Coordinates of C-alpha atoms and ligand atoms in Angstrom, one line a residue:
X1 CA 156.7 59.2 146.6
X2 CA 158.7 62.7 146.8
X3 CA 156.2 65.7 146.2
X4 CA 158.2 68.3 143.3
X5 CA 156.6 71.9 143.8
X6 CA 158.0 73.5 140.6
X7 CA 157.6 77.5 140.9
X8 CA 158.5 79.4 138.0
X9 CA 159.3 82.9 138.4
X10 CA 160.3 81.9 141.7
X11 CA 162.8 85.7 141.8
X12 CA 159.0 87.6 141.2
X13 CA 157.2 89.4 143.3
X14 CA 154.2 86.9 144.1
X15 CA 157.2 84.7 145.1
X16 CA 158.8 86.7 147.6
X17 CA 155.1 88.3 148.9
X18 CA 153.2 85.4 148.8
X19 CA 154.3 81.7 148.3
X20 CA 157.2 81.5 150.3
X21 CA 156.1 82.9 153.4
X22 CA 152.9 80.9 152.7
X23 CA 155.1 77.7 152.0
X24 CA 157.4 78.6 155.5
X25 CA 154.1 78.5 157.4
X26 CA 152.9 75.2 155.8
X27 CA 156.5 73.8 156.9
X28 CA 157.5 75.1 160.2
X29 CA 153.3 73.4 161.0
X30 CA 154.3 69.9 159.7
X31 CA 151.6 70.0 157.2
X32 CA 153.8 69.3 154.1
X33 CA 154.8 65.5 153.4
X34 CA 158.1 65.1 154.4
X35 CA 159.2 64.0 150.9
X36 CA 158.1 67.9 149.5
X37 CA 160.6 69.6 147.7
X38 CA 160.2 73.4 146.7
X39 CA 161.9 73.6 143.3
X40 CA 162.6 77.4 142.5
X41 CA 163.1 78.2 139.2
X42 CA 164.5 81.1 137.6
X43 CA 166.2 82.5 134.8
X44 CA 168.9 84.7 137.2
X45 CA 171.9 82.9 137.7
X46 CA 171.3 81.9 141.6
X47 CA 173.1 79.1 143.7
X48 CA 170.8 77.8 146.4
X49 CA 172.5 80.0 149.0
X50 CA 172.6 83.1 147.0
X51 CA 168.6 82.6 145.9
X52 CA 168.1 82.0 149.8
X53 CA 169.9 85.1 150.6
X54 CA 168.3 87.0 148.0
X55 CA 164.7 85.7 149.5
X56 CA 166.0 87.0 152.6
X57 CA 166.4 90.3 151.7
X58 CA 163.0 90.8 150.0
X59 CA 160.6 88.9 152.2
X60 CA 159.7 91.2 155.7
X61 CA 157.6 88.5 157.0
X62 CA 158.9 86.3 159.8
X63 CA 160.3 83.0 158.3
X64 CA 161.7 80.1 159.9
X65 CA 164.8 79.9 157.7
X66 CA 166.0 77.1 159.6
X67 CA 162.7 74.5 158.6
X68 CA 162.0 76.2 155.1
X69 CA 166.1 76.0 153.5
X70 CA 165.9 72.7 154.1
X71 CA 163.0 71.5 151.5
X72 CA 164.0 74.8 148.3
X73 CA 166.5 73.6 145.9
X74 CA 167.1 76.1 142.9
X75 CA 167.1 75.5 139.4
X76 CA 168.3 78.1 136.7
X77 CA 166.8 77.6 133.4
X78 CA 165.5 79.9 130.2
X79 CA 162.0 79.7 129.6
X80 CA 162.0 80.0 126.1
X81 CA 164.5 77.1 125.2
X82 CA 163.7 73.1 124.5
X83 CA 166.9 72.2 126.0
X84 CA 166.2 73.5 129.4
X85 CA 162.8 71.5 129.8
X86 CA 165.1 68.6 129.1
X87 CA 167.9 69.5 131.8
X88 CA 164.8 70.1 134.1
X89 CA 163.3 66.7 133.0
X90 CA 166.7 65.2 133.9
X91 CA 166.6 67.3 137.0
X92 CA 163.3 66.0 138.4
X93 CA 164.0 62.3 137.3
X94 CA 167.5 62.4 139.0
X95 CA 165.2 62.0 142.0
X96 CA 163.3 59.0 141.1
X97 CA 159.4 59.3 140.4
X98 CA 157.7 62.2 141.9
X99 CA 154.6 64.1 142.3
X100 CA 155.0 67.1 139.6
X101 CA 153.2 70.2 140.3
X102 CA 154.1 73.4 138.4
X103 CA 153.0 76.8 139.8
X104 CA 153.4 80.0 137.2
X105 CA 153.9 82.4 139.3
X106 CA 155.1 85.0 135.7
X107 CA 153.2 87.3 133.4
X108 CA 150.5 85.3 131.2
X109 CA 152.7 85.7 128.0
X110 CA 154.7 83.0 129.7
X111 CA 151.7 80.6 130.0
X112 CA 151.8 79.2 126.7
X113 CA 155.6 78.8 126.4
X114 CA 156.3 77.4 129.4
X115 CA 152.9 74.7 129.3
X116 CA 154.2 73.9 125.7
X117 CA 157.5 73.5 127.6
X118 CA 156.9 71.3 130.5
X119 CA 154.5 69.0 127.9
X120 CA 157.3 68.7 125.0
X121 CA 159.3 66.7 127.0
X122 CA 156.7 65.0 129.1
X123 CA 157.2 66.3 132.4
X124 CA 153.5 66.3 132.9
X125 CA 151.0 64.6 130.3
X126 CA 147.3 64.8 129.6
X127 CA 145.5 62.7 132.7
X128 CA 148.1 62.0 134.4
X129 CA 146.9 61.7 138.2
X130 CA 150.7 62.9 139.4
X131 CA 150.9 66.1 137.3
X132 CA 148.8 69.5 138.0
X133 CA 149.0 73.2 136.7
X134 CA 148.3 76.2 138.6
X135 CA 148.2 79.7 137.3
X136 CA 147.6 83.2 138.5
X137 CA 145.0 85.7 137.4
X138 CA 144.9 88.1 135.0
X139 CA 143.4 84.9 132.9
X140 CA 142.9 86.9 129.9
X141 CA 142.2 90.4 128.7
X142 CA 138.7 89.5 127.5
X143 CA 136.6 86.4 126.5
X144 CA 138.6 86.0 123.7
X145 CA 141.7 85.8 124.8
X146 CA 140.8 84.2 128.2
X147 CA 139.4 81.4 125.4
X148 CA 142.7 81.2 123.5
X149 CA 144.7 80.5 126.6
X150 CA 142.0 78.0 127.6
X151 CA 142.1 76.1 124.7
X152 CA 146.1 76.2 124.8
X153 CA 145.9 75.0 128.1
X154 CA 143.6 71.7 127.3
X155 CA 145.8 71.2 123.9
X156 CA 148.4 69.7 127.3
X157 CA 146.2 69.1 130.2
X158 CA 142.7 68.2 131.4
X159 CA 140.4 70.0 132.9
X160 CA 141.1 68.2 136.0
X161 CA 145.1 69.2 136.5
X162 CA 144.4 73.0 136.2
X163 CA 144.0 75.1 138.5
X164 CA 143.3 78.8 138.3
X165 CA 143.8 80.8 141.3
X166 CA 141.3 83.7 142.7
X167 CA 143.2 84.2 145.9
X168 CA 139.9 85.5 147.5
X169 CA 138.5 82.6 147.6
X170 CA 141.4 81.0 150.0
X171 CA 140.0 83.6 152.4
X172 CA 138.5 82.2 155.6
X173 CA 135.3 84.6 156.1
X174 CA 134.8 83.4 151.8
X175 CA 135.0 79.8 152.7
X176 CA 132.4 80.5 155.6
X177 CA 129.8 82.0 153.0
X178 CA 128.3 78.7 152.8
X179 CA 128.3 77.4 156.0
X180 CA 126.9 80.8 157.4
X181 CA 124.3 80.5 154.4
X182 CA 123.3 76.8 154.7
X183 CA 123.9 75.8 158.1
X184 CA 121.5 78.1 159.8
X185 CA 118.1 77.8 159.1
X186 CA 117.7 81.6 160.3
X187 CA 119.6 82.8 157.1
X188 CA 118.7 80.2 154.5
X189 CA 114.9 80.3 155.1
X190 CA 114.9 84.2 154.4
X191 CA 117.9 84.6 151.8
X192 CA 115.7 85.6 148.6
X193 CA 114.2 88.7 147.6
X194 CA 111.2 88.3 150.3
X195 CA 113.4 89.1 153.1
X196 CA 116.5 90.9 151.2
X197 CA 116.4 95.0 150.0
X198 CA 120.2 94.6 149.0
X199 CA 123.1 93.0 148.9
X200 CA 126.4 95.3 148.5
X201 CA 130.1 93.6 148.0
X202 CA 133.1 96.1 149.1
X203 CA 136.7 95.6 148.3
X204 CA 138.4 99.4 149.6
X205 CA 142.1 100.0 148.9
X206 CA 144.2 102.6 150.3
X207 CA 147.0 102.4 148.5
X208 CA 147.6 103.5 144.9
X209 CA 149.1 101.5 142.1
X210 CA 152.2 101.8 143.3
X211 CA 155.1 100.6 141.4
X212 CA 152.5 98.1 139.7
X213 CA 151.5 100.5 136.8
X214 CA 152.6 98.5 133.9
X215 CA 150.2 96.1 134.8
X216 CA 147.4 97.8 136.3
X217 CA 147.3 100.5 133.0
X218 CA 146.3 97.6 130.9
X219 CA 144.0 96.3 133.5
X220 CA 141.6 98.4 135.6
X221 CA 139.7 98.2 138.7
X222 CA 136.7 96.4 136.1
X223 CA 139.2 93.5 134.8
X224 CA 141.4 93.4 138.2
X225 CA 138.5 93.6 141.3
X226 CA 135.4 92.7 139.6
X227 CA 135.6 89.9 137.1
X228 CA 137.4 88.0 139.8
X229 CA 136.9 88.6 143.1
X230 CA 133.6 90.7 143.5
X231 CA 131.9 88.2 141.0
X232 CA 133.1 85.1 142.8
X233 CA 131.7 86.4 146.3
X234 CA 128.6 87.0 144.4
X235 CA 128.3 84.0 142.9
X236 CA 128.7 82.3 146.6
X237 CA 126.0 84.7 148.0
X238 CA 123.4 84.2 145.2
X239 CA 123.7 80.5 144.3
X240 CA 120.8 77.7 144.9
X241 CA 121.7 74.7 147.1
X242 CA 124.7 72.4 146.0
X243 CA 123.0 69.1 145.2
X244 CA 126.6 68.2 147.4
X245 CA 129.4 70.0 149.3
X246 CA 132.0 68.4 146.6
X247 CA 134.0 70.5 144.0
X248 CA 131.6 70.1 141.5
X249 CA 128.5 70.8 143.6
X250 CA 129.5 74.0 144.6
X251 CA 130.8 75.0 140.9
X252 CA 127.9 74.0 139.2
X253 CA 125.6 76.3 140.9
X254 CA 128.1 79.1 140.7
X255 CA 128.1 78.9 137.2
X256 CA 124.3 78.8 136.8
X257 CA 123.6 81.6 139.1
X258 CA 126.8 83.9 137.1
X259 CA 124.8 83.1 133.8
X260 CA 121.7 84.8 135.0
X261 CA 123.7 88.2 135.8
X262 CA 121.5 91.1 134.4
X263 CA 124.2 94.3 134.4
X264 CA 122.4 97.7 135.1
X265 CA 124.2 99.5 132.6
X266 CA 122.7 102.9 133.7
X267 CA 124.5 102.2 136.8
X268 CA 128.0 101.1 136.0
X269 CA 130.1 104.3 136.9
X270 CA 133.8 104.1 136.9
X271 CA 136.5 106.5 138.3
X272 CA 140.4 107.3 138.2
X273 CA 141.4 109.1 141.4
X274 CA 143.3 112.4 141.2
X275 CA 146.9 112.0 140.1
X276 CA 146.7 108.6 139.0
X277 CA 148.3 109.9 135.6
X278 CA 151.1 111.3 137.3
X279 CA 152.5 107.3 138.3
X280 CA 154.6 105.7 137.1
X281 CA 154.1 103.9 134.2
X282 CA 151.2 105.2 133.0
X283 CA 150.0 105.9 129.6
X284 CA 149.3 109.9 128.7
X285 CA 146.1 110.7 129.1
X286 CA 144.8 106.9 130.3
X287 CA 141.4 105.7 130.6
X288 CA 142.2 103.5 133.0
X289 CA 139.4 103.2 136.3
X290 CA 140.7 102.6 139.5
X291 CA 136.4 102.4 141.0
X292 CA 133.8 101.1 140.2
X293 CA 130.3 101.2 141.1
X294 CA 127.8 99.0 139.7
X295 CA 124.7 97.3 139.8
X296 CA 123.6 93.9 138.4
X297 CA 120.7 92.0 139.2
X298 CA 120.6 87.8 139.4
X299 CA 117.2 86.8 137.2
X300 CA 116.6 84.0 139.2
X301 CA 113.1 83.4 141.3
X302 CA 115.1 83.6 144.3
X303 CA 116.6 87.5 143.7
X304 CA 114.1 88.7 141.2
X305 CA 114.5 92.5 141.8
X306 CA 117.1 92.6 144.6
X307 CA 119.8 94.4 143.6
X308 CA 123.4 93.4 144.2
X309 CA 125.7 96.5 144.4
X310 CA 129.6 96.2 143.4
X311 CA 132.3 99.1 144.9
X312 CA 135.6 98.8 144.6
X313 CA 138.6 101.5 144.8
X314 CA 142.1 102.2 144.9
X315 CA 143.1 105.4 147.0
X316 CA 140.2 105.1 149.2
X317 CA 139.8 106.1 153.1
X318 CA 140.0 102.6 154.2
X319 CA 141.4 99.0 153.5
X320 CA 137.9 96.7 153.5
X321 CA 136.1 94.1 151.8
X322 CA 133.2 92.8 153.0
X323 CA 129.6 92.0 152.1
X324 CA 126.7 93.9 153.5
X325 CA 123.1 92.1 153.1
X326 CA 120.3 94.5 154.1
X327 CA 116.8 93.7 155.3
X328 CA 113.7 95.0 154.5
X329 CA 111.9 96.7 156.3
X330 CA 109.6 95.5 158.8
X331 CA 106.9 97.3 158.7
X332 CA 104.1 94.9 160.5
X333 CA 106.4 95.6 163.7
X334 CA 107.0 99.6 163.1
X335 CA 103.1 100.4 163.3
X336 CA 103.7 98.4 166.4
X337 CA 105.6 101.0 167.9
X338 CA 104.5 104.3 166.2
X339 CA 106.7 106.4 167.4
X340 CA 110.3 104.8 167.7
X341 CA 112.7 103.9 165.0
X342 CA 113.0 100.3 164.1
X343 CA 116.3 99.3 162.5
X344 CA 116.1 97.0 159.2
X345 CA 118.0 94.6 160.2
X346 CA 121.5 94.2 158.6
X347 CA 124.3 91.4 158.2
X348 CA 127.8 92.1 157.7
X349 CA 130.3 89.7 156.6
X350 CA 134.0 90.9 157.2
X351 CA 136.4 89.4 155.0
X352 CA 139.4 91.8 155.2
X353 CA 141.1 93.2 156.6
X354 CA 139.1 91.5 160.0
X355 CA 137.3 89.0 160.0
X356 CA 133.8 87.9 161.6
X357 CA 130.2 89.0 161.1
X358 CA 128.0 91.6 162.7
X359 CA 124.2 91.2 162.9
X360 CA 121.9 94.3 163.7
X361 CA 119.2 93.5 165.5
X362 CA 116.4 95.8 167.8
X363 CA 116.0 95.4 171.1
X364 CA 114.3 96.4 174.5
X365 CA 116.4 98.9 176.0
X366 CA 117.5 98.0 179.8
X367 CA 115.6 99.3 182.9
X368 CA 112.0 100.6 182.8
X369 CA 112.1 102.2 179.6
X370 CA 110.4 100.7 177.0
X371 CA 112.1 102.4 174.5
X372 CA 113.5 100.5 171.3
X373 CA 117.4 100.4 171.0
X374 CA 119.3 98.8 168.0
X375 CA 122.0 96.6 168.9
X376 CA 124.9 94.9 166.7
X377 CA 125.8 91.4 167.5
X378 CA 129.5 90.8 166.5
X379 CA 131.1 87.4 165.9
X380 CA 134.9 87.6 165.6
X381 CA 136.2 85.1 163.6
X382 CA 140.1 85.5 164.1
X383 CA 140.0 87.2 167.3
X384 CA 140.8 83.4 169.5
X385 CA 143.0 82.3 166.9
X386 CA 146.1 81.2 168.7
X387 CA 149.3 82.1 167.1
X388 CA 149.5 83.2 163.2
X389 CA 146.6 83.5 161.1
X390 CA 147.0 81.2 158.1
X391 CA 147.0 83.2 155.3
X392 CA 144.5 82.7 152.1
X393 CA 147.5 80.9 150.1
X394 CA 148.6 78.9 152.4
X395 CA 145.0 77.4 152.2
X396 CA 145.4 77.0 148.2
X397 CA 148.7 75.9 148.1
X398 CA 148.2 73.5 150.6
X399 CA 144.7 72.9 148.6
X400 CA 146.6 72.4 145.0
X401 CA 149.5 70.0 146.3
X402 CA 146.9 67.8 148.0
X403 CA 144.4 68.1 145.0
X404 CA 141.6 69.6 146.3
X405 CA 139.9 72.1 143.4
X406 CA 137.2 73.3 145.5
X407 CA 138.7 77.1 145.6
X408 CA 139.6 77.3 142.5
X409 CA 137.7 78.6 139.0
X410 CA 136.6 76.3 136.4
X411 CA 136.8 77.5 133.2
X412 CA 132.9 78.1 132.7
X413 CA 133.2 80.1 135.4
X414 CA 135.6 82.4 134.1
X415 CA 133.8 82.1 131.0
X416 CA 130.7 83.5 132.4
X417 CA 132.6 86.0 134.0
X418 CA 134.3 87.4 131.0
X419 CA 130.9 87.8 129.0
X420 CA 129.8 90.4 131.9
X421 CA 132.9 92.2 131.8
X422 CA 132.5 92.0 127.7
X423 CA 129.3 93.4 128.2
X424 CA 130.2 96.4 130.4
X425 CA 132.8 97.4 128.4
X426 CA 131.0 97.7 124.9
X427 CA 129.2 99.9 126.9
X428 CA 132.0 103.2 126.2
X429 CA 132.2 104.6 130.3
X430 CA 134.7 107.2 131.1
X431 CA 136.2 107.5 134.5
X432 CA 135.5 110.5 136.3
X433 CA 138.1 112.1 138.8
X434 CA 137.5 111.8 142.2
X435 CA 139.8 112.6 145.3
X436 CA 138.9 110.5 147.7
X437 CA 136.1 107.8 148.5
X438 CA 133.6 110.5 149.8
X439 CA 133.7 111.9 146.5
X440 CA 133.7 109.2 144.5
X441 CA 130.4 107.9 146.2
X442 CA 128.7 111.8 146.3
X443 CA 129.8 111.5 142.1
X444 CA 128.0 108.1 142.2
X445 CA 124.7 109.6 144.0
X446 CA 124.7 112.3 142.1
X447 CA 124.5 110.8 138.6
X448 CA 121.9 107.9 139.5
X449 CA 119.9 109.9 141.8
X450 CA 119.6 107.6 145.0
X451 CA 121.0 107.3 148.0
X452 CA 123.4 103.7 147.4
X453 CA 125.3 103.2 150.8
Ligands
NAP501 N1 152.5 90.1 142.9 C1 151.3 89.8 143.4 O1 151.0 90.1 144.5 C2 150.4 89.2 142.4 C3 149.0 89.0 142.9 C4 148.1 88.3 142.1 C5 148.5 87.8 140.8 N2 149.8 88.0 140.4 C6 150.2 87.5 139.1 O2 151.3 86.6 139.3 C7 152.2 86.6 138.2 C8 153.6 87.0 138.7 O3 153.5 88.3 139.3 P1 154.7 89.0 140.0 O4 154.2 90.2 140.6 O5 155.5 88.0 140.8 O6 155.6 89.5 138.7 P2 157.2 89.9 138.7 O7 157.6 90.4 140.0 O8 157.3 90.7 137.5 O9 157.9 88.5 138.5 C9 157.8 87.8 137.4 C10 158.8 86.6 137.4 O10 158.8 86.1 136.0 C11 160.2 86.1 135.6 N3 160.3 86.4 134.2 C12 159.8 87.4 133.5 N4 160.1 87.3 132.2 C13 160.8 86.2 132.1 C14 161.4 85.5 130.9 N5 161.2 86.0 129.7 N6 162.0 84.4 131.1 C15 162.1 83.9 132.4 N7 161.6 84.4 133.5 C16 160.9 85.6 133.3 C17 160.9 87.1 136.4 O11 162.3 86.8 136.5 P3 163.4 88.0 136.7 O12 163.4 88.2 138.2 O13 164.6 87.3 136.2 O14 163.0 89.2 135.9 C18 160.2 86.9 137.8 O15 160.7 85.8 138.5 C19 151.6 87.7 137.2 O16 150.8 87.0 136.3 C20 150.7 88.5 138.1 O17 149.7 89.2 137.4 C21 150.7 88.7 141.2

């Protein structure tokens, strides 16, 4: 049976960055049946070759044209109109049965037209096994609008045919949070608040907002960083034991473990960097952060009083996320050796832009000293890989076509998600300026009084 990838807004930017390169690799590595087609839909008035040349233009990643042509076919249509669902209906049947899967790669105001559209004329019904949904973040404002697009979406579909994407989670060192957690006894046996100070989650931008500021305006670093991605590699690093490795394992103790997020509201501090007002597209006088710092706490026996530390930035001095979990202190062993320092020991998970891990450690130092030395033992994840990396949507596109849900977020997940967000933002919290991330940190220590990082 021929596998339809429908992809509206297929002339957007998420296109051109994202799914077609992602959809190239997938191709020129045989991993898509050979009965996939890639249908591109769009409301400019494309031919197949013109879209292709158009792709061309706007994509700066190597593609193999010659592999990917092959498998796109274009298909103009206004989103907004009954009629076109039928001509795209007559379209997809021309083919004989298929597989239908419908990416929305367009603004969330679209959701709801086009799922009303696709359902009017029965491209995809409620349980059908052939017919899923995938959509992109921002999924919502708040709760409640997060809720009315939910309950939109299971007016067409079940539960089981959507899929909502948090691209971070397609991310290899992400997907290795568990194995790293459970497979080694070394980790597992001391990941509670016994053996744990702190845990702090990083995701450092360079870059600005760029030509993004229609969207980001009405965002923020809060809705945009934290309620997705920062909250879902929490959720990995805090969550009990899956009674299984299956999709529902894994989710159900995300979901607990996200309903037991205490926020520290004393220490939620946001910040817009210098000149953000000056972009383009930005309201006078916004409000908008572009940082955040802030501290929650999981009330669960396992973390009781560890604290879990969230920073994230635009226009700061590096490009990183990763996840630092520090060790206490070891103090049996320090009175040991009275009069050398004894690191706590520290791991590092690297999700981006690197990948790998880095455990510090104390040692003996070589020769006939017996002096203590600390060391850092680094794993590289991606340095052996042979030829390109696969990229974090090739993983979930690959993931949706072949219906695996694993890496994507159920809708009590988002859910629980939203009420934190919710509950920072009744909380009224001003940005402050800062130039750089030195200063937003030194701002940070200054007003809660410790040293964070
Ligand atoms: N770009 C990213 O890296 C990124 C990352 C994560 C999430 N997202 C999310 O992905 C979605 C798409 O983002 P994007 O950056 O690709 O946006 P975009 O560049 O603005 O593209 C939006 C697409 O929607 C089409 N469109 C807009 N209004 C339409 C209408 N009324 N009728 C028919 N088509 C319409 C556009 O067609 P025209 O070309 O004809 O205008 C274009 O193909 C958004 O929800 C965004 O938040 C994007």
């Amino acid at each position: 049976m021929r596998t339809y990838l429908a992809i509206f807004g297929a002339t957007g930017n998420l296109m051109y960055k994202k799914l077609l390169p992602a959809i190239a690799a997938l191709q020129s590595n045989n991993l898509l049946d050979l009965e996939t087609k890639i249908l591109c839909i769009g409301r400019a008035n494309h031919t197949l070759e013109s879209y292709i040349e158009t792709a061309k233009t706007q994509i700066h990643s190597p593609i193999n044209w010659d592999k990917l042509s092959p498998i796109l076919e274009y298909f103009r249509m206004e989103f907004d109109q009954v009629d076109s669902y039928n001509n795209l209906k007559t379209y997809m049947n021309g083919n004989g049965d298929s597989k239908r899967l419908f990416y929305l790669a367009v603004a969330p105001e679209l959701f709801p037209i086009i799922a009303e559209g696709i359902s009017s004329v029965q491209l995809i019904t409620k349980n059908d096994a052939f017919g899923r949904i995938v959509f992109e973040k921002p999924f919502g404002e708040d709760l409640k609008t997060a809720k009315a697009i939910n309950t939109m979406l299971w007016k067409y579909f079940d539960e089981s045919q959507i899929y909502r994407v948090d691209h971070y989670l397609g991310k290899e060192m992400i997907q290795n949070i568990l194995v790293m957690r459970f497979a080694n006894k070394l980790f597992e046996n001391n990941w509670n608040s016994l053996a744990i100070e702190k845990v702090t989650i990083i995701a450092k931008e360079t870059e600005g907002v760029m030509n993004r500021g229609n969207y980001y305006d009405h965002v923020g670093a809060l809705k945009d960083m934290i309620q997705s991605h920062l909250l879902q590699m929490a959720a990995l690093i805090a969550m009990e034991v899956p009674k299984s490795f299956d999709v529902d394992g894994i989710r159900e103790e995300k979901v607990k473990v996200l309903k037991q997020i205490k926020v520290d509201h004393k220490a939620v501090i946001t910040g817009q960097y210098n000149g953000y007002l000056s972009e383009k597209n930005i309201q006078l006088n916004s409000k908008t952060e572009t940082a955040v710092f802030m501290k929650v706490y999981f009330e669960t026996p396992r973390w009781k009083g560890v604290p879990f530390i969230f920073l994230t930035g635009k226009k700061f001095n590096e490009k990183r996320s990763e996840i630092i979990i520090d060790f206490e202190d070891n103090t049996v062993q320090e009175s040991l050796w009275p009069n050398q320092e004894i690191v706590k020991n520290q791991l590092v998970i690297r999700v981006a832009p690197d990948e790998g891990v880095t455990f510090r450690m104390n040692v003996k130092e070589h020769g006939l000293s017996n002096m203590i030395q600390k060391v850092e033992m680094d794993y590289c994840h991606d340095c052996n890989v042979v030829g390109n990396k696969p990229e974090a949507y090739e993983r979930l596109l690959l993931d949706f076509i072949r219906g695996n849900s694993t890496l994507f977020t159920r809708w009590d997940e988002i859910e629980a998600a939203w009420k934190i967000i919710d509950s920072i933002k009744n909380h009224v919290i001003e940005p402050v300026i800062y130039q750089d991330f030195e200063g937003f940190l030194a701002i940070v220590n200054s007003i809660i009084k410790e040293e964070t990082l």
